[in-house]
Coordinates of C-alpha atoms (C1' of nucleotides) in Angstrom, one line a residue:
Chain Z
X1 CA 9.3 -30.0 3.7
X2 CA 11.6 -32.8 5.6
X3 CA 15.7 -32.0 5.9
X4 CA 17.4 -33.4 2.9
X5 CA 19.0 -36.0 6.0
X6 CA 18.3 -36.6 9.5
X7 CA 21.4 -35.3 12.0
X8 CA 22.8 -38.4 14.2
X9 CA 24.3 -36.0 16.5
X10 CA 21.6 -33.5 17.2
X11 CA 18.0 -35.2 16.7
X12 CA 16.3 -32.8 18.7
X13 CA 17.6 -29.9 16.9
X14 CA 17.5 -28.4 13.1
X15 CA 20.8 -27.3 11.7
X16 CA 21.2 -24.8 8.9
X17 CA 23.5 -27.1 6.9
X18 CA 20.6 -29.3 6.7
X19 CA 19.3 -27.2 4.2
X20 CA 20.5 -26.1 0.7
X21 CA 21.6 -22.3 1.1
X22 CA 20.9 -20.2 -2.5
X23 CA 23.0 -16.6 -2.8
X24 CA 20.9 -13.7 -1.7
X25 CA 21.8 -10.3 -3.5
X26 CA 20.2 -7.0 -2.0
X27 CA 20.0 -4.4 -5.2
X28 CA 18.6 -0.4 -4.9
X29 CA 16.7 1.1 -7.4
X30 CA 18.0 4.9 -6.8
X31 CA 15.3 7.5 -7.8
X32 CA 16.2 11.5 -8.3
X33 CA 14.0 13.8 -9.9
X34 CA 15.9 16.3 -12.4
X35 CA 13.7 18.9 -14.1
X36 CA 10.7 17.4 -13.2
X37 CA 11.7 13.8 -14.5
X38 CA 12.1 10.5 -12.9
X39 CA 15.5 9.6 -13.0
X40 CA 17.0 5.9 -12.3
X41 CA 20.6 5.3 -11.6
X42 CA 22.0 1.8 -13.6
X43 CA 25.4 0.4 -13.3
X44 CA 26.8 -1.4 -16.4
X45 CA 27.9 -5.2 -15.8
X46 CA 31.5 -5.3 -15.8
X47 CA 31.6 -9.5 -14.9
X48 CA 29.1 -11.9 -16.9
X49 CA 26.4 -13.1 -16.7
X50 CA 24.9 -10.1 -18.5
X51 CA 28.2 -8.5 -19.4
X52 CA 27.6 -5.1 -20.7
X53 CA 24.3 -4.4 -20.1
X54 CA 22.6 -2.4 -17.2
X55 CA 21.1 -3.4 -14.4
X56 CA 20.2 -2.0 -11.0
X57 CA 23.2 -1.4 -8.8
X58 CA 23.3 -4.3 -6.2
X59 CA 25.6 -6.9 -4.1
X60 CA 26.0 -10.3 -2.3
X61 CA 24.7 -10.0 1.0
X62 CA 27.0 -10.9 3.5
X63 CA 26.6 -13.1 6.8
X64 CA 27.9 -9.7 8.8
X65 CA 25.6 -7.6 7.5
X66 CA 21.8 -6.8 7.4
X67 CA 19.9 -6.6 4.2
X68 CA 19.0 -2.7 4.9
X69 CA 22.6 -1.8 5.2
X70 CA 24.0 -4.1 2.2
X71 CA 21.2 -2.1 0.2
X72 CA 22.5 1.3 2.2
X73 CA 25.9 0.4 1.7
X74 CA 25.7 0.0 -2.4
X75 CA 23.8 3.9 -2.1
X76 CA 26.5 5.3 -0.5
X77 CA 28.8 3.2 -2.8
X78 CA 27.6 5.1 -6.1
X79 CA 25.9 8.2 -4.9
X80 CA 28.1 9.2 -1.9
X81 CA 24.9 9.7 0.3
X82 CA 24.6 8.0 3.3
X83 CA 21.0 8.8 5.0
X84 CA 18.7 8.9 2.0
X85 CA 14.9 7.5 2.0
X86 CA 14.9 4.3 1.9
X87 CA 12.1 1.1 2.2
X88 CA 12.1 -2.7 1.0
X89 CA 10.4 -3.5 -1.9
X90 CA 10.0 -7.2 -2.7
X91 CA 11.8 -10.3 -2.9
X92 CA 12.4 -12.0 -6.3
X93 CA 12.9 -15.7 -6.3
X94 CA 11.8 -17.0 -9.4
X95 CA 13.8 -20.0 -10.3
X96 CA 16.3 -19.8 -13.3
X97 CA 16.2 -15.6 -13.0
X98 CA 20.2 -16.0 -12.9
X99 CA 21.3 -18.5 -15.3
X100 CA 24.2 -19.1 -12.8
X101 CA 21.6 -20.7 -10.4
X102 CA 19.3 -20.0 -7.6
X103 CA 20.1 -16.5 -6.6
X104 CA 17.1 -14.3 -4.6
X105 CA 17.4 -10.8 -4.7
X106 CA 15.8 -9.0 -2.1
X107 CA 15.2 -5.3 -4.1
X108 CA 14.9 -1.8 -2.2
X109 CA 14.5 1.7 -3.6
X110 CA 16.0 4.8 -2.8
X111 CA 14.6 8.4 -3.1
X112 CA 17.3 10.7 -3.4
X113 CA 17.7 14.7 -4.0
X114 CA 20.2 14.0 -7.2
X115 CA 22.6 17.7 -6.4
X116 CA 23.5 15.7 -3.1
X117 CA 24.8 12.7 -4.9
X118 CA 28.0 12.3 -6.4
X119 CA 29.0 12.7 -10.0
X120 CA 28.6 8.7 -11.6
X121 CA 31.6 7.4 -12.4
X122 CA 32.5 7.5 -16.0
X123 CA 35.9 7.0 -16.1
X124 CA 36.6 3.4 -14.1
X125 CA 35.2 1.1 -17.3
X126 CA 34.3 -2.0 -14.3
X127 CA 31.6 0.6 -12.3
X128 CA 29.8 2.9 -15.1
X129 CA 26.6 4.3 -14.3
X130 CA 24.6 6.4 -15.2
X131 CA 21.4 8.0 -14.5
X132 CA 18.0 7.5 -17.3
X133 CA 14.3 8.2 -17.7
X134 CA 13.2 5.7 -15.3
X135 CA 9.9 5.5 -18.2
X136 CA 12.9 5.0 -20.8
X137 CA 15.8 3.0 -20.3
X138 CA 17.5 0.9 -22.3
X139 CA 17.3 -3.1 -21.7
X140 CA 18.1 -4.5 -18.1
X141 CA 19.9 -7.7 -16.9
X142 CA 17.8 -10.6 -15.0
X143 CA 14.5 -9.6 -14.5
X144 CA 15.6 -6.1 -14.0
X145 CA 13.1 -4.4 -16.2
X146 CA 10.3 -6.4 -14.1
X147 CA 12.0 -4.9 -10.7
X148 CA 12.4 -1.4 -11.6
X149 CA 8.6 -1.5 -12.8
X150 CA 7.6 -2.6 -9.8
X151 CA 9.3 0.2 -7.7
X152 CA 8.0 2.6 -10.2
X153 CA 4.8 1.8 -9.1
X154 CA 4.8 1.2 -5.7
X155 CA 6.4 4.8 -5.8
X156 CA 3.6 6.0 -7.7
X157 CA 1.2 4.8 -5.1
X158 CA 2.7 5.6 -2.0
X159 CA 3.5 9.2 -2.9
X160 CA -0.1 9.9 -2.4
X161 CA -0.8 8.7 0.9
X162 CA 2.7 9.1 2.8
X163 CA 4.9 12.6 2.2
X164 CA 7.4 10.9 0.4
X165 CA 7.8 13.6 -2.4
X166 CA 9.9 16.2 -0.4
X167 CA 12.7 13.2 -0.4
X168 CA 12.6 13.9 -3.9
X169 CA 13.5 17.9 -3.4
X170 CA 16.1 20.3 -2.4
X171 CA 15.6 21.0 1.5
X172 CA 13.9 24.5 -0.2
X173 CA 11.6 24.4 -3.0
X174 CA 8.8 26.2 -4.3
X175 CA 5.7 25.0 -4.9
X176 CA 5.6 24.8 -8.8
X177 CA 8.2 22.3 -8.0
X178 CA 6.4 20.4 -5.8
X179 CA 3.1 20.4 -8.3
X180 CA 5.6 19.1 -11.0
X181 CA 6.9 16.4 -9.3
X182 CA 3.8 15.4 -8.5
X183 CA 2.5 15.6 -12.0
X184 CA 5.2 13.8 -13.1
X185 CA 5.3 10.8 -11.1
X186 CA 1.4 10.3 -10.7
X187 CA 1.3 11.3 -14.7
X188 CA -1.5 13.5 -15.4
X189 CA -2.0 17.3 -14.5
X190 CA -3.0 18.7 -11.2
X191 CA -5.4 22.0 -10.9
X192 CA -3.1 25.0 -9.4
X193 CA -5.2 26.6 -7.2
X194 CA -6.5 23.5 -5.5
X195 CA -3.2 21.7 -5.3
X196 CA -1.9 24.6 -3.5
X197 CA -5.0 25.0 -1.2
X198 CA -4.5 21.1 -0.3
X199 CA -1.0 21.4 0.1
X200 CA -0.8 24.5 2.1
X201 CA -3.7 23.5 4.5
X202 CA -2.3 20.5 5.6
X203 CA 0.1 22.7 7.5
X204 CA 2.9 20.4 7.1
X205 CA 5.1 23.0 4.9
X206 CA 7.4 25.7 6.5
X207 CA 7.1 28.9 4.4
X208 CA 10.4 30.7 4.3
X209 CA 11.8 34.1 3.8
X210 CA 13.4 33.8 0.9
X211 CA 12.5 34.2 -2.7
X212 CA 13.9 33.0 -6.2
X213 CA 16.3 35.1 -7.6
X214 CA 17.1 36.7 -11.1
X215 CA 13.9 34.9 -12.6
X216 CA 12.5 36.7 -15.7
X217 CA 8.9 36.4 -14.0
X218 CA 7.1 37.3 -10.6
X219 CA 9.9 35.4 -7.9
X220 CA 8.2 32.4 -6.1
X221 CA 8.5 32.1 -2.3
X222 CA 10.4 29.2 -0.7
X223 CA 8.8 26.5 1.1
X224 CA 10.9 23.2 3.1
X225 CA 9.3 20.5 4.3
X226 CA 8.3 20.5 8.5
X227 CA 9.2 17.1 9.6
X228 CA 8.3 17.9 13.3
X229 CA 4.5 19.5 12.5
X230 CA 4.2 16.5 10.2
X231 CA 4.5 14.2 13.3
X232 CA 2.6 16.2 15.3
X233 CA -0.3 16.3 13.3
X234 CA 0.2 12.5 12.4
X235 CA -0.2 11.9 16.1
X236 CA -3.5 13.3 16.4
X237 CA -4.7 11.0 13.8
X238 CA -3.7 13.2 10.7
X239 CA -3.2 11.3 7.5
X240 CA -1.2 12.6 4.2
X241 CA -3.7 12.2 0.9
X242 CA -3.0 13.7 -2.4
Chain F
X1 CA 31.2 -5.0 -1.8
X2 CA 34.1 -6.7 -3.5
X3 CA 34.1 -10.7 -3.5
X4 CA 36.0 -12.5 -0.8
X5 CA 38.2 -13.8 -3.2
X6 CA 39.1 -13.7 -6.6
X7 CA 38.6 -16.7 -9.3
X8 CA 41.4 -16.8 -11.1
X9 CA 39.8 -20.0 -13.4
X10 CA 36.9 -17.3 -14.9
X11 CA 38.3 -13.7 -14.3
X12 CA 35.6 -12.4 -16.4
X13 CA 33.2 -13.6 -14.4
X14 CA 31.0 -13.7 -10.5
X15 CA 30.6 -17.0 -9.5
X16 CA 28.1 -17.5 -6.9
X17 CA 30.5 -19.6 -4.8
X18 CA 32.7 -16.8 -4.6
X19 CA 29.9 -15.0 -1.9
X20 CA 28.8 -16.7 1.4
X21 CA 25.1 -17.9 1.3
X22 CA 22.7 -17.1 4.2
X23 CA 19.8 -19.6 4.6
X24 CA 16.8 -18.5 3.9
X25 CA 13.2 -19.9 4.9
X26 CA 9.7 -18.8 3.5
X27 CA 6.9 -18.2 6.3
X28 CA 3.2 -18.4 5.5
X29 CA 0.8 -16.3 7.7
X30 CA -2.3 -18.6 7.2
X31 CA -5.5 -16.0 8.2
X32 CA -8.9 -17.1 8.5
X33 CA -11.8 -15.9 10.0
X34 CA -14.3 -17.5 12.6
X35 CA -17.6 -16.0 14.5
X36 CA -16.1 -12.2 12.7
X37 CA -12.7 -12.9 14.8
X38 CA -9.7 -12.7 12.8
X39 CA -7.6 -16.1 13.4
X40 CA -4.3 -17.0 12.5
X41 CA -2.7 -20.7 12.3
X42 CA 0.0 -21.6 14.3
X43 CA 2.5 -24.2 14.9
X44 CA 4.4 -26.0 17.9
X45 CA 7.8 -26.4 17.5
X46 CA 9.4 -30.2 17.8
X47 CA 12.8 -29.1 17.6
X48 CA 15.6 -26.7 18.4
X49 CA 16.1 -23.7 18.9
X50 CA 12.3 -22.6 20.3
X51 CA 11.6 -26.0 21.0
X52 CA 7.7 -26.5 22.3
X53 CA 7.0 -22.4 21.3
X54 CA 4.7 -21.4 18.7
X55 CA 5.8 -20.3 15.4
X56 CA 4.3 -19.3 12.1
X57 CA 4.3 -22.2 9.9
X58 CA 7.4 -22.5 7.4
X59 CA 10.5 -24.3 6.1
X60 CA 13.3 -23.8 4.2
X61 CA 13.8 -22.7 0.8
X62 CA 15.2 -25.5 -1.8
X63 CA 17.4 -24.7 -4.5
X64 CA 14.3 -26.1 -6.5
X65 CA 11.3 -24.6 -5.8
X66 CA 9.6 -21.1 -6.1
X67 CA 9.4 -18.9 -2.9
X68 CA 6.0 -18.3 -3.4
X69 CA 5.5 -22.5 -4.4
X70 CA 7.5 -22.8 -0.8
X71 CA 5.0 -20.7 0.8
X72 CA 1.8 -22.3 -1.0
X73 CA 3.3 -25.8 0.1
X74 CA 3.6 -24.8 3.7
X75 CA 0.3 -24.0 2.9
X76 CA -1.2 -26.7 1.5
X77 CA 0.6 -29.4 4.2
X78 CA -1.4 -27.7 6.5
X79 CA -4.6 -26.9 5.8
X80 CA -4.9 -28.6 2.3
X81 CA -6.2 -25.9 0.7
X82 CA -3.9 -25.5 -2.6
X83 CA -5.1 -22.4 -3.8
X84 CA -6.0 -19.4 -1.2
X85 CA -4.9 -15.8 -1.8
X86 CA -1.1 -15.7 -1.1
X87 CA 0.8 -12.5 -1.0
X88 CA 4.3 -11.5 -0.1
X89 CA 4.9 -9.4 3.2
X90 CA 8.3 -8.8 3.8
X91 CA 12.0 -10.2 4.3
X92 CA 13.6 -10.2 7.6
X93 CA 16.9 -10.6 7.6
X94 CA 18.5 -8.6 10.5
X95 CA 21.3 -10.2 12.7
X96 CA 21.1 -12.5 15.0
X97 CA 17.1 -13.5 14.6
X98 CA 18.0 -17.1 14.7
X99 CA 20.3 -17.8 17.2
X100 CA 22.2 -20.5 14.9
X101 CA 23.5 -18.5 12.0
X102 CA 22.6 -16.2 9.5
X103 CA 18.8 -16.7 8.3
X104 CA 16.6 -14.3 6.1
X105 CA 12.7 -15.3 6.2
X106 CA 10.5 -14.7 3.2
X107 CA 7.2 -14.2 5.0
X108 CA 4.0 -14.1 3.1
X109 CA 0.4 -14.6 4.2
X110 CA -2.9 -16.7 3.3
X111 CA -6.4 -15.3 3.5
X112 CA -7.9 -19.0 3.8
X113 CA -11.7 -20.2 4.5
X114 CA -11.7 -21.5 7.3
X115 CA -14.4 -24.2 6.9
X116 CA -12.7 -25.4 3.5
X117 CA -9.4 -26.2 5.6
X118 CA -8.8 -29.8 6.7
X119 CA -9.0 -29.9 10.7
X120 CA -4.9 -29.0 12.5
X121 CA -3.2 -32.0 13.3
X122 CA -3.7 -32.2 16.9
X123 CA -2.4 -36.0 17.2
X124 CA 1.1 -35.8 16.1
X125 CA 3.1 -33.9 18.6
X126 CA 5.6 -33.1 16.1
X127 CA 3.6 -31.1 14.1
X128 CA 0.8 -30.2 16.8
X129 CA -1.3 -26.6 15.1
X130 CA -3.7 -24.9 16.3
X131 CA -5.8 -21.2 15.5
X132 CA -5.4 -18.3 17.8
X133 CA -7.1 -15.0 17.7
X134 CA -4.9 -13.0 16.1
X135 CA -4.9 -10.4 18.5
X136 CA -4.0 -12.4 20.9
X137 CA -1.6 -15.4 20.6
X138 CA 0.7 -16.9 22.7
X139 CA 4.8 -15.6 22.6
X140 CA 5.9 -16.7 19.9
X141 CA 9.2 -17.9 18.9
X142 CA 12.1 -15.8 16.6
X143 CA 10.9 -12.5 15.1
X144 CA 7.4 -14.2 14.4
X145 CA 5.5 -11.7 16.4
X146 CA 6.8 -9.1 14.6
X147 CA 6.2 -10.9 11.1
X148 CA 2.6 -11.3 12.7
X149 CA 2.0 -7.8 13.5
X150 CA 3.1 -6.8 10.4
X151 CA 0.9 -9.3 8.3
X152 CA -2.1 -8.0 10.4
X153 CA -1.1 -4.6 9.9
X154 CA -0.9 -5.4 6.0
X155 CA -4.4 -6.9 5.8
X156 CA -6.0 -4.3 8.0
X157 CA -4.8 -1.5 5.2
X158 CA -5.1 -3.7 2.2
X159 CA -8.9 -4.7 3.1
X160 CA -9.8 -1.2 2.5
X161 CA -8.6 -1.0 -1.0
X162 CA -9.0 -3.9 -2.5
X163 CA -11.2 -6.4 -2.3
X164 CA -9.8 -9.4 -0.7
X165 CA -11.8 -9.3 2.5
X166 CA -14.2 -12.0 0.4
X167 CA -11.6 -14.3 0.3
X168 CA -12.2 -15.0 3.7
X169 CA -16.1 -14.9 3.6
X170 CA -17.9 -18.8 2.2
X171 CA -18.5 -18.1 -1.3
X172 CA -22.1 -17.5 -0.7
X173 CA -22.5 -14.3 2.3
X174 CA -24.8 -12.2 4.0
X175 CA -24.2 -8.4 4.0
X176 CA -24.1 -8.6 7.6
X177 CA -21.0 -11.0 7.7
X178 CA -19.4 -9.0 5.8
X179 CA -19.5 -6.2 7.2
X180 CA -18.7 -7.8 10.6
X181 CA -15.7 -9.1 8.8
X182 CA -14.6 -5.0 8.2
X183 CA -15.5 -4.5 11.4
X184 CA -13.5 -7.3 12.9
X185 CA -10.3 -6.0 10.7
X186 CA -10.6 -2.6 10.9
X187 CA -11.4 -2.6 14.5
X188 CA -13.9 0.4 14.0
X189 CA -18.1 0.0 13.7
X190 CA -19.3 0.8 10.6
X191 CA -23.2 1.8 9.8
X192 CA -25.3 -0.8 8.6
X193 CA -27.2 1.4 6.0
X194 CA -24.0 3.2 4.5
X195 CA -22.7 -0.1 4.1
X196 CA -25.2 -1.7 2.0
X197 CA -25.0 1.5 -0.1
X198 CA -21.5 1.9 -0.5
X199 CA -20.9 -1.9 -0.8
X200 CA -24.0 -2.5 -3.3
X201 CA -23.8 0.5 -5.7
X202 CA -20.3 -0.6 -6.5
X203 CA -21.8 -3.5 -8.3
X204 CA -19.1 -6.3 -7.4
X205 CA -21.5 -8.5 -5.8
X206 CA -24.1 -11.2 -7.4
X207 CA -27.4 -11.3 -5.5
X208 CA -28.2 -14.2 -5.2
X209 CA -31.7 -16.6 -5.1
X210 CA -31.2 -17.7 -2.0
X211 CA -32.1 -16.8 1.8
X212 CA -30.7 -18.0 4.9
X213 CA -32.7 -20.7 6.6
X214 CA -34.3 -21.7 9.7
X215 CA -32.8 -18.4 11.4
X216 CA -35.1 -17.2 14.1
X217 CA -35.3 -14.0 12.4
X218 CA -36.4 -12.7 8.7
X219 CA -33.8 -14.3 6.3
X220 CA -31.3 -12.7 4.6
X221 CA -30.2 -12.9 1.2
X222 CA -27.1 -14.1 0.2
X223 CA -24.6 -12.7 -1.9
X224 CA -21.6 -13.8 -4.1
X225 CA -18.3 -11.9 -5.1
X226 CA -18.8 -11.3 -9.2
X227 CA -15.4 -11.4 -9.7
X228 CA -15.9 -10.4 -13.6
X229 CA -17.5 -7.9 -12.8
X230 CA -14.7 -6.4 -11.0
X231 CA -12.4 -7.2 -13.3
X232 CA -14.3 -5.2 -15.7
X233 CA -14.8 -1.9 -13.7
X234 CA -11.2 -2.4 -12.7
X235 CA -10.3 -1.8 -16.1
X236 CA -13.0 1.3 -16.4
X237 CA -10.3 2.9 -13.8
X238 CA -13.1 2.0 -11.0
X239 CA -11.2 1.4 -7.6
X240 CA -12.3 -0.5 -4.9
X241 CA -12.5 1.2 -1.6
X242 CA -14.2 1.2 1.6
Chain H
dT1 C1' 5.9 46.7 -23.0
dC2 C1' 6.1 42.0 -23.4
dA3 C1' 6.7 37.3 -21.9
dA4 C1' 6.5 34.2 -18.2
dA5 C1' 5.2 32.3 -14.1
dA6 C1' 3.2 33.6 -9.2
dG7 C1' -0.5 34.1 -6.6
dT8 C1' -5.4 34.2 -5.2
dG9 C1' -11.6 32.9 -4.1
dT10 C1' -15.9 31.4 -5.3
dT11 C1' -19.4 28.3 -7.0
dT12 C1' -20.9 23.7 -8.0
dC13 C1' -21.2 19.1 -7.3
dT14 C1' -20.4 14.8 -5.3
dG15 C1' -20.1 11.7 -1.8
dC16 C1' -19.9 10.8 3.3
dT17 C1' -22.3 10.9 7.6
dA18 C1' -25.9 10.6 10.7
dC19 C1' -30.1 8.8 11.8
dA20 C1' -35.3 5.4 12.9
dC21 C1' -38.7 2.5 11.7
dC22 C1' -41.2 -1.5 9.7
dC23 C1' -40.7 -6.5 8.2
dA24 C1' -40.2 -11.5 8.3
dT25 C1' -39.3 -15.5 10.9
dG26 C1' -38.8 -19.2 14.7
dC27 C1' -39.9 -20.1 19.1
Chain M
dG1 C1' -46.7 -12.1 20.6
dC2 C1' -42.1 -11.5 21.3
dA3 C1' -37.3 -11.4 20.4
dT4 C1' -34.0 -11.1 16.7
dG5 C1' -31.8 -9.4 13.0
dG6 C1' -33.1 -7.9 7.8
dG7 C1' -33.9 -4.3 5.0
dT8 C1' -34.8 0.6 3.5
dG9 C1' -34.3 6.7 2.4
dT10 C1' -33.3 11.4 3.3
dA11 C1' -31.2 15.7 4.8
dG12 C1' -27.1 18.1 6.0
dC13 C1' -22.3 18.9 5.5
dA14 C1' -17.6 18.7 4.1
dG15 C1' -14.4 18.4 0.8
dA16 C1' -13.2 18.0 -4.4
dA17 C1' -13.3 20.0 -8.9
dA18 C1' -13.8 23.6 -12.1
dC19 C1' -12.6 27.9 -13.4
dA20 C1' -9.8 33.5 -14.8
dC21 C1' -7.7 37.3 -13.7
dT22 C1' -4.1 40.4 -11.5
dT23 C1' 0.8 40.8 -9.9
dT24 C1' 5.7 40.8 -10.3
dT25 C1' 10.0 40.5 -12.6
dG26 C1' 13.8 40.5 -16.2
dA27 C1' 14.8 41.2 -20.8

DNA sequence: TCAAAAGTGTTTCTGCTACACCCATGC
DNA sequence: GCATGGGTGTAGCAGAAACACTTTTGA
């Protein structure tokens, strides 16, 4: 491709305003499990285009900021958190996607323990949201839909091979929790007893002393995730498979 | 993020002028393989900033075109090849990577055959290519040699999953080049006999009626990818993996 | 005492790894 | 006839999958 116009001033140099600059938006799909359900966070449009309908919270990306921190900036902006998971997922550029004109939106997702976050706004009309079945929402803006499936899946992949999942948990958990979330992201059933033997013999979980309490059945034991022994072990070669 | 301004004509509505616009390019890491070394294209730049440094081939995006059309483009101006594998990698778009301004780079890359691509320009200075080993390339200019690490990174785990290592291969192959060509990529030996089994009993590749000839040695039969066939065991739930 | 989930071992089967020799061809 | 790479089978081992009963607790 040859600059739209030669510069008189500067031949031996490119200049930005040579080019045609299109607006760049940064969105974040935000994931939280809740009773063993994928949960996604939407916003509904308070401006047009699209006005009324949800889409995947996102913004404008400045010339003062980095993409990472516009995308961190719009989790803290609805969920309160600050420090969540968080990892690029693609770049959408498909012309006519914004009928306003050439907008690229580079998309991230979130994984984030949902009684951290803040309540969603209900009450300011101009920045509703509210969190859905991420396998059931209702109709998205742009090419929303398209987006969200993507992260769904890339989620669903890289939970296997990279411990991802505890993002998804309280700092304690038990291990039914663990199986469920598991179960419900990857969608189908895992055996008990070899689950657990997996899990348990990676070494990468910290059992605690402290049990469930006031359940109407045998009390589980409380596990958290050990960050450190994970990077240990990761070091000598170790890998994460479920 | 709130806009800069409001716009009182359309208060109802985001207009895209309302935001400032970074400029954005679209990089193409063009891969091919020679004598089982992995090689990467690379360009010489004529102009400002990194003037005379190597660079991964790329321009600017229009307003009208595709980012993946931008990449295949960038593509095709170089090595005239018009339809290779192309995938996205990432998007860069920290600070201060391009010392004039604001710039995000949508950087995909090419798995390309390498005798199918029209020889580098090596004539004009302006646009003077070359290949380099991947592994070891000159500095290069910008972020590139993090784009490049990345992109090698990429292909090194994608290779083992799904079967795109062919797409570097001549259509018609000898077991032994590829399995050099893992061997090359995944930087590991592998054993001759489990690879024939593992590779053969998967049933993606056409044996063909044809041997190698005039090789000072017994000749070997080549093979072809049978792309239908894959497509087929794909949908059986069959995964690729080596 | 009942309902509900926690916790625990063994056997079977599958698939990976390791390994060595004869064959065909050109020079 | 020699150098070079092509082509082939098997035994051992490790890890995945299948599978059922006892324990603890609150109501």
């Amino acid at each position: 491709m040859t600059p739209p116009k030669a510069s008189a001033a500067t031949p031996n140099a490119e200049r930005l305003t040579d080019y045609p600059q299109p607006s760049v938006t940064a969105d974040c799909v935000m994931f939280a499990v809740e009773s063993s359900e994928l949960q996604v966070l939407l916003v509904r449009r308070g401006v047009e285009p699209y006005k009324g309908e949800w889409a995947i919270p996102g913004g404008f990306v400045g010339v003062e900021m980095s993409l990472e921190d516009t995308a961190r900036s719009k989790l803290r902006e609805k969920t309160g958190i600050a420090d969540a998971y968080l990892e690029q997922l693609y770049t959408f550029g498909d012309l006519g996607r914004d009928p306003r004109g050439r907008v690229l939106t580079v998309a991230y997702f979130s994984l984030i323990r949902k009684p951290e976050a803040a309540p969603v706004s209900t009450s300011d009309a101009a920045s509703e949201a509210a969190w859905f079945p991420a396998a059931a929402t209702p109709a998205l803006a742009f090419d929303h839909a398209r987006i969200l499936d993507m992260a769904r899946q890339r989620l669903r992949n890289k939970i296997r091979y990279e411990p991802i999942g505890f993002e998804l948990l309280p700092e304690k958990f038990v291990l039914t929790d663990l199986q469920r979330l598991y179960e419900g992201i990857l969608e189908r059933e895992l055996d008990k007893r070899n689950f657990r033997k997996k899990i348990l013999g990676m070494g990468i979980l910290k059992a605690l002393d402290e049990k469930q309490q006031n359940v109407p059945h045998r009390a589980a034991r409380f596990y958290s995730f050990d960050q450190e022994a994970y990077e240990r072990l990761k070091e000598r070669g170790f890998l994460f498979e479920l």
